[in-house]
Tab-separated table of C-alpha atoms in Angstrom:
chain	number	residue	atom	x	y	z
D	7	UNK	CA	32.245	0.066	-11.936
D	8	UNK	CA	29.157	1.181	-13.548
D	9	UNK	CA	29.936	-1.180	-16.770
D	10	UNK	CA	30.479	-3.808	-14.288
D	11	UNK	CA	26.985	-3.279	-13.188
D	12	UNK	CA	25.636	-3.489	-16.477
D	13	UNK	CA	27.523	-6.494	-17.211
D	14	UNK	CA	26.054	-8.153	-14.023
D	15	UNK	CA	22.520	-7.493	-14.518
D	16	UNK	CA	22.912	-8.573	-18.390
D	17	UNK	CA	24.438	-11.827	-17.541
D	18	UNK	CA	22.341	-12.633	-14.336
D	19	UNK	CA	18.883	-11.242	-15.191
D	20	UNK	CA	17.110	-13.961	-12.914
D	21	UNK	CA	18.874	-12.565	-9.812
D	22	UNK	CA	17.500	-9.169	-10.349
D	23	UNK	CA	14.017	-10.273	-10.994
D	24	UNK	CA	12.605	-9.427	-7.628
D	25	UNK	CA	13.860	-6.120	-7.463
D	26	UNK	CA	12.660	-5.292	-10.618
D	27	UNK	CA	9.463	-6.447	-9.900
D	28	UNK	CA	9.575	-3.961	-6.950
D	29	UNK	CA	10.485	-1.360	-9.007
D	30	UNK	CA	8.211	-2.005	-11.477
D	31	UNK	CA	4.889	-2.379	-8.934
D	32	UNK	CA	6.256	1.051	-6.999
D	33	UNK	CA	6.434	3.192	-10.088
D	34	UNK	CA	3.636	2.176	-11.560
D	35	UNK	CA	1.541	2.798	-8.371
D	36	UNK	CA	3.496	6.623	-7.734
D	37	UNK	CA	2.363	7.430	-11.413
D	38	UNK	CA	-0.915	5.762	-11.332
D	39	UNK	CA	-1.623	8.528	-8.144
D	40	UNK	CA	0.321	11.251	-9.390
D	41	UNK	CA	-1.358	11.164	-12.791
D	42	UNK	CA	-4.440	12.369	-10.713
D	43	UNK	CA	-2.485	15.643	-10.154
D	44	UNK	CA	-1.904	15.873	-13.653
D	45	UNK	CA	-5.488	15.389	-14.581
D	46	UNK	CA	-6.580	18.117	-11.874
D	47	UNK	CA	-4.375	20.636	-13.660
D	48	UNK	CA	-6.122	20.466	-16.873
D	49	UNK	CA	-8.408	23.224	-18.210
D	50	UNK	CA	-11.895	23.376	-17.516
D	51	UNK	CA	-11.876	20.853	-14.497
D	52	UNK	CA	-14.090	22.093	-12.019
D	53	UNK	CA	-12.411	23.211	-8.329
D	54	UNK	CA	-14.439	20.253	-6.565
D	55	UNK	CA	-12.895	17.536	-9.188
D	56	UNK	CA	-9.677	19.382	-8.776
D	57	UNK	CA	-9.598	18.946	-5.055
D	58	UNK	CA	-10.178	15.330	-4.625
D	59	UNK	CA	-7.728	14.581	-7.499
D	60	UNK	CA	-4.942	16.439	-5.820
D	61	UNK	CA	-5.681	15.046	-2.315
D	62	UNK	CA	-5.713	11.760	-3.982
D	63	UNK	CA	-2.385	12.290	-5.306
D	64	UNK	CA	-1.203	13.821	-2.071
D	65	UNK	CA	-1.897	11.293	0.542
D	66	UNK	CA	-1.700	8.220	-1.987
D	67	UNK	CA	1.415	9.124	-3.584
D	68	UNK	CA	3.207	9.753	-0.104
D	69	UNK	CA	2.025	6.461	1.248
D	70	UNK	CA	3.110	4.566	-2.122
D	71	UNK	CA	6.581	6.246	-2.035
D	72	UNK	CA	7.125	4.948	1.690
D	73	UNK	CA	6.143	1.429	0.076
D	74	UNK	CA	8.480	1.739	-2.623
D	75	UNK	CA	11.380	2.284	-0.241
D	76	UNK	CA	10.611	-0.685	2.042
D	77	UNK	CA	9.648	-2.925	-1.065
D	78	UNK	CA	13.103	-1.951	-2.778
D	79	UNK	CA	14.881	-2.482	0.537
D	80	UNK	CA	13.757	-5.505	1.379
D	81	UNK	CA	14.488	-7.575	-2.048
D	82	UNK	CA	17.937	-6.009	-2.497
D	83	UNK	CA	18.750	-6.724	1.041
D	84	UNK	CA	18.209	-9.973	0.619
D	85	UNK	CA	19.988	-9.941	-3.048
D	86	UNK	CA	23.269	-8.272	-1.413
D	87	UNK	CA	23.799	-10.473	1.288
D	88	UNK	CA	23.379	-13.628	-0.624
D	89	UNK	CA	26.303	-12.247	-2.661
D	90	UNK	CA	28.782	-11.669	0.246
D	91	UNK	CA	31.155	-14.106	-0.813
D	92	UNK	CA	31.049	-12.356	-4.524
D	93	UNK	CA	31.540	-9.256	-3.066
D	94	UNK	CA	34.297	-10.495	-0.466
D	95	UNK	CA	36.423	-11.965	-3.582
D	96	UNK	CA	36.043	-8.582	-5.468
D	97	UNK	CA	37.677	-6.583	-2.278
D	98	UNK	CA	40.435	-9.275	-2.156
D	99	UNK	CA	41.011	-8.702	-6.053
D	100	UNK	CA	41.730	-4.741	-5.234
D	101	UNK	CA	37.997	-3.550	-5.207
D	102	UNK	CA	37.914	-0.626	-2.667
D	103	UNK	CA	34.521	-0.407	-0.666
D	104	UNK	CA	33.725	2.664	-2.507
D	105	UNK	CA	33.517	0.762	-5.995
D	106	UNK	CA	31.900	-1.791	-4.596
D	107	UNK	CA	28.861	0.526	-3.348
D	108	UNK	CA	28.938	2.171	-6.884
D	109	UNK	CA	28.313	-1.426	-8.471
D	110	UNK	CA	25.865	-2.299	-6.388
D	111	UNK	CA	24.025	1.097	-6.464
D	112	UNK	CA	24.369	1.190	-9.896
D	113	UNK	CA	22.732	-2.296	-10.456
D	114	UNK	CA	19.965	-1.088	-8.504
D	115	UNK	CA	19.754	2.231	-10.738
D	116	UNK	CA	19.593	-0.223	-13.882
D	117	UNK	CA	17.307	-2.210	-12.533
D	118	UNK	CA	14.939	0.969	-11.413
D	119	UNK	CA	14.849	2.331	-14.645
D	120	UNK	CA	14.409	-0.729	-16.512
D	121	UNK	CA	10.976	-1.236	-13.851
D	122	UNK	CA	9.977	2.634	-14.453
D	123	UNK	CA	9.900	2.235	-17.967
D	124	UNK	CA	7.791	-1.168	-18.041
D	125	UNK	CA	5.641	1.008	-15.734
D	126	UNK	CA	4.798	3.578	-17.444
D	127	UNK	CA	1.854	2.051	-20.075
D	128	UNK	CA	0.523	0.422	-17.065
D	129	UNK	CA	0.187	3.561	-15.486
D	130	UNK	CA	-1.402	5.089	-18.028
D	131	UNK	CA	-4.222	2.399	-17.736
D	132	UNK	CA	-3.969	2.496	-13.678
D	133	UNK	CA	-4.571	5.863	-14.038
D	134	UNK	CA	-7.643	6.010	-16.212
D	135	UNK	CA	-9.421	3.003	-14.178
D	136	UNK	CA	-8.842	5.358	-11.158
D	137	UNK	CA	-10.086	8.581	-12.571
D	138	UNK	CA	-13.210	6.163	-13.734
D	139	UNK	CA	-13.936	5.286	-10.252
D	140	UNK	CA	-13.777	8.541	-9.063
D	141	UNK	CA	-16.668	9.161	-11.695
D	142	UNK	CA	-18.785	6.217	-11.109
D	143	UNK	CA	-19.009	7.356	-7.317
D	144	UNK	CA	-19.798	10.866	-8.296
D	145	UNK	CA	-16.929	12.387	-6.652
D	146	UNK	CA	-15.250	13.410	-10.036
D	147	UNK	CA	-17.455	15.485	-12.845
D	148	UNK	CA	-18.023	12.927	-15.824
D	149	UNK	CA	-16.658	15.759	-18.245
D	150	UNK	CA	-12.774	15.244	-16.620
D	151	UNK	CA	-10.950	13.028	-18.918
D	152	UNK	CA	-7.684	11.558	-18.114
D	153	UNK	CA	-4.187	13.180	-18.124
D	154	UNK	CA	-0.813	11.649	-17.881
D	155	UNK	CA	1.967	14.152	-17.385
D	156	UNK	CA	5.073	15.520	-16.433
D	157	UNK	CA	4.197	15.155	-12.790
D	158	UNK	CA	3.535	11.463	-13.143
D	159	UNK	CA	6.456	10.599	-15.341
D	160	UNK	CA	8.893	12.796	-13.168
D	161	UNK	CA	7.978	11.722	-9.732
D	162	UNK	CA	7.393	7.988	-10.542
D	163	UNK	CA	10.879	7.584	-11.817
D	164	UNK	CA	12.533	10.004	-9.324
D	165	UNK	CA	10.934	8.312	-6.917
D	166	UNK	CA	11.995	4.994	-7.638
D	167	UNK	CA	15.525	5.584	-8.506
D	168	UNK	CA	16.169	7.630	-4.794
D	169	UNK	CA	14.436	4.660	-3.468
D	170	UNK	CA	16.591	1.836	-4.983
D	171	UNK	CA	19.791	3.992	-4.794
D	172	UNK	CA	19.285	4.426	-1.336
D	173	UNK	CA	17.858	1.284	-0.301
D	174	UNK	CA	21.064	-0.381	-2.219
D	175	UNK	CA	23.717	2.143	-0.450
D	176	UNK	CA	22.538	1.207	3.003
D	177	UNK	CA	22.671	-2.350	2.173
D	178	UNK	CA	25.496	-2.764	0.743
D	179	UNK	CA	27.202	-0.711	3.823
D	180	UNK	CA	26.121	-2.980	6.139
D	181	UNK	CA	26.896	-5.831	4.183
D	182	UNK	CA	30.708	-5.081	3.290
D	183	UNK	CA	31.076	-4.021	7.322
D	184	UNK	CA	33.250	-6.521	9.015
D	185	UNK	CA	31.151	-6.465	12.012
D	186	UNK	CA	27.326	-6.828	11.827
D	187	UNK	CA	25.075	-5.185	14.150
D	188	UNK	CA	21.197	-5.669	14.697
D	189	UNK	CA	20.838	-2.078	14.279
D	190	UNK	CA	22.901	1.342	15.215
D	191	UNK	CA	22.452	4.611	16.712
D	192	UNK	CA	20.245	5.874	13.683
D	193	UNK	CA	17.941	3.116	13.801
D	194	UNK	CA	17.330	3.070	17.305
D	195	UNK	CA	16.677	6.902	17.172
D	196	UNK	CA	14.463	6.786	14.247
D	197	UNK	CA	12.503	4.085	15.919
D	198	UNK	CA	12.145	5.715	19.186
D	199	UNK	CA	11.363	9.405	17.176
D	200	UNK	CA	8.102	7.163	15.477
D	201	UNK	CA	7.002	5.852	18.453
D	202	UNK	CA	7.003	9.086	20.194
D	203	UNK	CA	5.129	10.657	17.179
D	204	UNK	CA	2.754	7.960	16.765
D	205	UNK	CA	1.940	7.944	20.379
D	206	UNK	CA	1.261	11.929	20.326
D	207	UNK	CA	-0.561	11.888	17.219
D	208	UNK	CA	-2.992	8.955	19.031
D	209	UNK	CA	-3.634	10.823	22.063
D	210	UNK	CA	-4.277	14.275	20.144
D	211	UNK	CA	-7.624	11.568	18.831
D	212	UNK	CA	-9.386	12.960	22.370
D	213	UNK	CA	-8.702	16.325	21.483
D	214	UNK	CA	-11.279	16.060	18.677
D	215	UNK	CA	-15.216	15.853	18.691
D	216	UNK	CA	-17.374	12.903	17.782
D	217	UNK	CA	-18.578	14.360	14.749
D	218	UNK	CA	-15.159	15.671	13.705
D	219	UNK	CA	-14.549	15.018	9.991
D	220	UNK	CA	-10.982	14.563	10.640
D	221	UNK	CA	-11.232	12.468	13.884
D	222	UNK	CA	-9.773	9.257	11.959
D	223	UNK	CA	-6.626	10.992	10.788
D	224	UNK	CA	-4.505	11.382	13.626
D	225	UNK	CA	-6.012	7.763	14.930
D	226	UNK	CA	-4.775	6.420	11.663
D	227	UNK	CA	-1.672	8.179	11.448
D	228	UNK	CA	-0.825	7.523	14.969
D	229	UNK	CA	-1.061	3.727	14.023
D	230	UNK	CA	1.055	3.790	11.329
D	231	UNK	CA	3.821	5.691	12.956
D	232	UNK	CA	3.814	3.146	15.780
D	233	UNK	CA	3.938	0.157	13.529
D	234	UNK	CA	7.013	1.907	11.731
D	235	UNK	CA	8.787	2.417	14.952
D	236	UNK	CA	8.314	-1.571	15.992
D	237	UNK	CA	9.176	-2.293	12.387
D	238	UNK	CA	12.445	-0.713	12.787
D	239	UNK	CA	12.979	-2.501	16.302
D	240	UNK	CA	11.580	-5.874	14.653
D	241	UNK	CA	14.867	-7.465	14.964
D	242	UNK	CA	15.754	-6.859	18.816
D	243	UNK	CA	11.861	-7.679	19.107
D	244	UNK	CA	12.396	-11.239	17.489
D	245	UNK	CA	15.793	-11.528	19.284
D	246	UNK	CA	13.647	-10.918	22.737
D	247	UNK	CA	11.332	-13.499	21.740
D	248	UNK	CA	13.740	-16.275	21.165
D	249	UNK	CA	15.707	-15.761	24.290
D	250	UNK	CA	12.608	-16.389	26.303
D	251	UNK	CA	11.128	-19.390	24.269
D	252	UNK	CA	12.767	-22.882	24.960
D	253	UNK	CA	11.222	-25.503	21.979
D	254	UNK	CA	11.255	-29.087	22.165
D	255	UNK	CA	12.000	-31.390	19.480
D	256	UNK	CA	14.733	-31.446	16.684
D	257	UNK	CA	12.788	-29.114	14.648
D	258	UNK	CA	12.142	-26.441	16.947
D	259	UNK	CA	15.838	-26.625	18.274
D	260	UNK	CA	17.245	-25.935	14.618
D	261	UNK	CA	14.510	-23.292	14.276
D	262	UNK	CA	15.557	-21.345	17.010
D	263	UNK	CA	19.279	-21.716	16.319
D	264	UNK	CA	18.989	-20.361	12.895
D	265	UNK	CA	16.838	-17.234	13.819
D	266	UNK	CA	19.233	-16.341	16.601
D	267	UNK	CA	21.635	-16.279	13.280
D	268	UNK	CA	19.559	-14.610	11.005
D	269	UNK	CA	17.459	-12.103	12.898
D	270	UNK	CA	19.189	-9.392	10.331
D	271	UNK	CA	18.214	-11.043	7.388
D	272	UNK	CA	14.722	-11.534	8.383
D	273	UNK	CA	14.309	-7.633	9.585
D	274	UNK	CA	12.465	-7.151	5.626
D	275	UNK	CA	9.668	-10.037	6.325
D	276	UNK	CA	8.986	-8.592	10.138
D	277	UNK	CA	8.856	-5.307	8.289
D	278	UNK	CA	6.435	-6.052	5.920
D	279	UNK	CA	3.963	-7.862	8.635
D	280	UNK	CA	4.130	-5.420	11.045
D	281	UNK	CA	3.101	-2.441	8.696
D	282	UNK	CA	0.408	-4.676	6.925
D	283	UNK	CA	-1.220	-5.695	9.996
D	284	UNK	CA	-1.501	-2.720	11.566
D	285	UNK	CA	-2.189	-0.349	8.551
D	286	UNK	CA	-4.911	-2.831	7.456
D	287	UNK	CA	-6.246	-3.648	10.992
D	288	UNK	CA	-6.629	-0.286	11.978
D	289	UNK	CA	-7.897	1.447	8.495
D	290	UNK	CA	-10.866	-1.118	7.903
D	291	UNK	CA	-11.685	-1.509	11.490
D	292	UNK	CA	-12.077	2.666	11.617
D	293	UNK	CA	-14.032	2.985	8.084
D	294	UNK	CA	-16.064	0.641	9.279
D	295	UNK	CA	-17.145	1.735	12.634
D	296	UNK	CA	-17.308	5.203	10.893
D	297	UNK	CA	-19.842	3.717	8.203
D	298	UNK	CA	-21.930	1.814	10.575
D	299	UNK	CA	-22.428	5.169	12.823
D	300	UNK	CA	-23.283	7.027	9.792
D	301	UNK	CA	-25.691	4.244	8.708
D	302	UNK	CA	-27.248	4.110	12.086
D	303	UNK	CA	-28.007	7.749	12.160
D	304	UNK	CA	-29.750	7.945	8.924
D	305	UNK	CA	-27.699	10.323	7.454
D	306	UNK	CA	-26.062	10.246	3.669
D	307	UNK	CA	-22.162	10.648	3.546
D	308	UNK	CA	-21.117	13.877	2.322
D	309	UNK	CA	-18.677	13.881	-0.871
D	310	UNK	CA	-15.746	14.268	1.650
D	311	UNK	CA	-16.665	11.511	3.773
D	312	UNK	CA	-16.897	9.064	-0.095
D	313	UNK	CA	-13.349	9.965	-0.923
D	314	UNK	CA	-11.791	9.668	2.656
D	315	UNK	CA	-13.473	6.112	2.100
D	316	UNK	CA	-12.458	5.508	-1.143
D	317	UNK	CA	-8.967	6.367	-0.299
D	318	UNK	CA	-8.851	4.308	2.813
D	319	UNK	CA	-9.688	1.090	1.028
D	320	UNK	CA	-7.065	1.790	-2.222
D	321	UNK	CA	-4.521	2.615	0.574
D	322	UNK	CA	-5.043	-0.756	2.291
D	323	UNK	CA	-5.061	-2.440	-1.380
D	324	UNK	CA	-1.898	-1.121	-2.369
D	325	UNK	CA	-0.319	-1.940	0.836
D	326	UNK	CA	-1.694	-5.542	0.604
D	327	UNK	CA	-0.137	-6.021	-2.995
D	328	UNK	CA	2.992	-4.816	-1.583
D	329	UNK	CA	3.229	-6.820	1.271
D	330	UNK	CA	2.180	-9.774	-0.938
D	331	UNK	CA	5.229	-9.087	-2.967
D	332	UNK	CA	7.931	-8.183	-0.787
D	333	UNK	CA	7.046	-11.288	1.410
D	334	UNK	CA	6.796	-13.772	-1.609
D	335	UNK	CA	9.997	-12.330	-3.009
D	336	UNK	CA	12.036	-12.348	0.001
D	337	UNK	CA	11.119	-15.322	1.488
D	338	UNK	CA	11.558	-17.217	-1.891
D	339	UNK	CA	14.801	-15.765	-2.442
D	340	UNK	CA	15.806	-16.134	1.136
D	341	UNK	CA	14.595	-20.346	1.173
D	342	UNK	CA	15.981	-20.969	-2.217
D	343	UNK	CA	19.453	-19.518	-0.942
D	344	UNK	CA	19.316	-22.246	1.778
D	345	UNK	CA	19.851	-25.231	-0.428
D	346	UNK	CA	23.057	-25.809	0.722
D	347	UNK	CA	22.073	-25.426	4.502
D	348	UNK	CA	19.520	-27.982	3.916
D	349	UNK	CA	21.619	-30.515	2.070
D	350	UNK	CA	24.179	-30.173	4.881
D	351	UNK	CA	21.483	-30.938	7.613
D	352	UNK	CA	20.029	-34.162	5.371
D	353	UNK	CA	23.969	-35.341	5.140
D	354	UNK	CA	24.269	-34.672	8.920
D	355	UNK	CA	21.287	-36.986	9.682
D	356	UNK	CA	18.231	-34.644	9.708
D	357	UNK	CA	14.999	-36.316	7.640
D	358	UNK	CA	13.208	-34.058	4.955
D	359	UNK	CA	10.167	-33.907	7.470
D	360	UNK	CA	12.698	-32.316	10.382
D	361	UNK	CA	13.741	-30.209	7.619
D	362	UNK	CA	10.438	-28.925	6.280
D	363	UNK	CA	9.441	-28.826	10.142
D	364	UNK	CA	12.070	-26.643	11.086
D	365	UNK	CA	11.267	-24.291	8.050
D	366	UNK	CA	7.377	-24.023	9.517
D	367	UNK	CA	8.727	-23.338	12.903
D	368	UNK	CA	10.889	-20.357	11.555
D	369	UNK	CA	7.791	-19.079	9.285
D	370	UNK	CA	5.213	-19.701	12.479
D	371	UNK	CA	7.412	-17.834	15.110
D	372	UNK	CA	8.101	-14.709	12.432
D	373	UNK	CA	4.429	-14.688	11.529
D	374	UNK	CA	3.169	-14.363	15.174
D	375	UNK	CA	5.996	-11.694	16.087
D	376	UNK	CA	4.979	-9.591	13.227
D	377	UNK	CA	1.074	-10.167	13.628
D	378	UNK	CA	1.378	-9.521	17.093
D	379	UNK	CA	3.239	-5.989	17.252
D	380	UNK	CA	1.210	-5.162	14.499
D	381	UNK	CA	-1.743	-6.049	16.083
D	382	UNK	CA	-0.697	-4.045	19.243
D	383	UNK	CA	-0.146	-1.123	17.045
D	384	UNK	CA	-3.421	-1.102	15.153
D	385	UNK	CA	-4.976	-1.270	18.465
D	386	UNK	CA	-3.627	1.746	20.019
D	387	UNK	CA	-4.948	3.997	17.312
D	388	UNK	CA	-8.478	2.108	17.310
D	389	UNK	CA	-9.313	2.507	20.969
D	390	UNK	CA	-8.800	6.407	20.957
D	391	UNK	CA	-10.917	6.690	17.805
D	392	UNK	CA	-13.600	4.762	18.833
D	393	UNK	CA	-13.691	6.135	22.395
D	394	UNK	CA	-14.132	9.176	20.886
D	395	UNK	CA	-16.293	8.306	17.952
D	396	UNK	CA	-18.796	5.357	20.379
D	397	UNK	CA	-19.239	4.099	23.575
D	398	UNK	CA	-17.190	0.873	23.108
D	399	UNK	CA	-13.590	0.717	23.622
D	400	UNK	CA	-12.824	-2.132	21.448
D	401	UNK	CA	-15.158	-2.358	18.268
D	402	UNK	CA	-16.772	-5.496	17.230
D	403	UNK	CA	-16.027	-4.706	13.858
D	404	UNK	CA	-12.579	-5.131	14.381
D	405	UNK	CA	-12.561	-9.210	15.259
D	406	UNK	CA	-13.542	-9.733	11.408
D	407	UNK	CA	-11.113	-7.640	9.752
D	408	UNK	CA	-8.288	-8.874	12.324
D	409	UNK	CA	-8.936	-12.397	11.552
D	410	UNK	CA	-8.812	-11.729	7.604
D	411	UNK	CA	-5.655	-9.889	8.123
D	412	UNK	CA	-4.126	-12.499	10.207
D	413	UNK	CA	-5.108	-15.077	7.872
D	414	UNK	CA	-3.547	-13.137	4.957
D	415	UNK	CA	-0.374	-12.547	6.633
D	416	UNK	CA	-0.001	-16.821	7.763
D	417	UNK	CA	-0.748	-17.787	4.368
D	418	UNK	CA	1.313	-15.632	2.347
D	419	UNK	CA	4.336	-15.921	5.133
D	420	UNK	CA	3.966	-20.101	5.700
D	421	UNK	CA	2.817	-21.044	2.404
D	422	UNK	CA	5.639	-19.112	0.667
D	423	UNK	CA	8.145	-20.646	2.882
D	424	UNK	CA	6.815	-23.998	2.882
D	425	UNK	CA	5.890	-24.574	-0.586
D	426	UNK	CA	9.607	-23.263	-1.888
D	427	UNK	CA	11.390	-25.709	1.005
D	428	UNK	CA	9.521	-28.336	-0.708
D	429	UNK	CA	10.434	-27.807	-3.710
D	430	UNK	CA	14.532	-26.858	-2.624
D	431	UNK	CA	14.135	-30.584	-0.806
D	432	UNK	CA	13.690	-32.374	-3.999
D	433	UNK	CA	17.338	-31.657	-4.541
D	434	UNK	CA	19.300	-34.598	-3.762
D	435	UNK	CA	21.448	-33.760	-0.599
D	436	UNK	CA	24.709	-34.201	-2.378
D	437	UNK	CA	23.841	-32.135	-5.322
D	438	UNK	CA	22.755	-29.258	-2.857
D	439	UNK	CA	25.841	-28.870	-1.263
D	440	UNK	CA	28.383	-29.680	-4.281
D	441	UNK	CA	27.753	-25.693	-5.503
D	442	UNK	CA	28.734	-24.627	-1.855
D	443	UNK	CA	31.864	-26.713	-1.747
């Protein structure tokens, strides 16, 4: 089966391009930040610089590991679901479920290895740029030189391989089951666990003082955990919204009907939107509140505060890049795969405008649901922080941050869906249906 996986990747490389891009970006980011640990371990590095470099590697490296898994899982889910017919043919030809799992996991491992290999030069360059940023801000001594060692290389390759293999195994298990369910006991347990842990972290913010250096930490982590819990429950949340929504018009009716059938397929998109909205809004708003409070007091930010601010902006930037990649990859692949469906709808009497309206309505519903629950998770972390840090319950800085985050989510989601759908609709309906026949 591993030989079959190699042949599959070699003969159809375009199918694995989205997974390769996710693995490349994930490995590059993990290795870039973990090279800070290699740099900190070099002789002659002073303790203050070493501490900042190690914190950067630990904090952002942990975020990156989680994001790699989500990115690879989202692209693999779309890929494997689109190959359901192919996998069924292999099973009818005598392949066992275990053999199919080994084939899909083998494909993911091959692609992950290629992505990690391509990421090494990018990570070396990124590490030098990151270290230069720390030196320019005065957080690291000018004499410290960048070093890319075994910690960065082994961690980057290992995280990418484990994330790819694990995501592929979970995806193929769901697809090859005869009965599909919108989430099992494990998913429900993890969702409730993340929500409970997030609530505990958020409420622990009230136990700290306004001048505590760690005030932002439990609030941010609480918002992240709450967003993870809501993201795991995304298919059920979408289904609940659809059960209470009765749109008018042919496009709206088609959109709701399709969304009810595709809630599982849209889990990756919803997960990305919820995480992006919650983490970006919560982190940037709290950082803006903290910066304004320090500026109003007339004090100079200490080194720890500068380091935390740099990490916050870096983490948000990484999440934004990953979310854009995940959304564009999954939405482009999913919309392109519906070429035959769009052709059949047009042959049945739907106009191209109605099909495009259906896609736009679907994207709008998914976007609104993802942004709404992500905003709720962010607000749950922001309110305790601002209550302890100042007098306001909802800070005025949140409006601008939230508007920018929402605008980015809307543009990426709706833009990718509509642009891809327009390209797909250029194919004549008869020719679009032909490959599925």
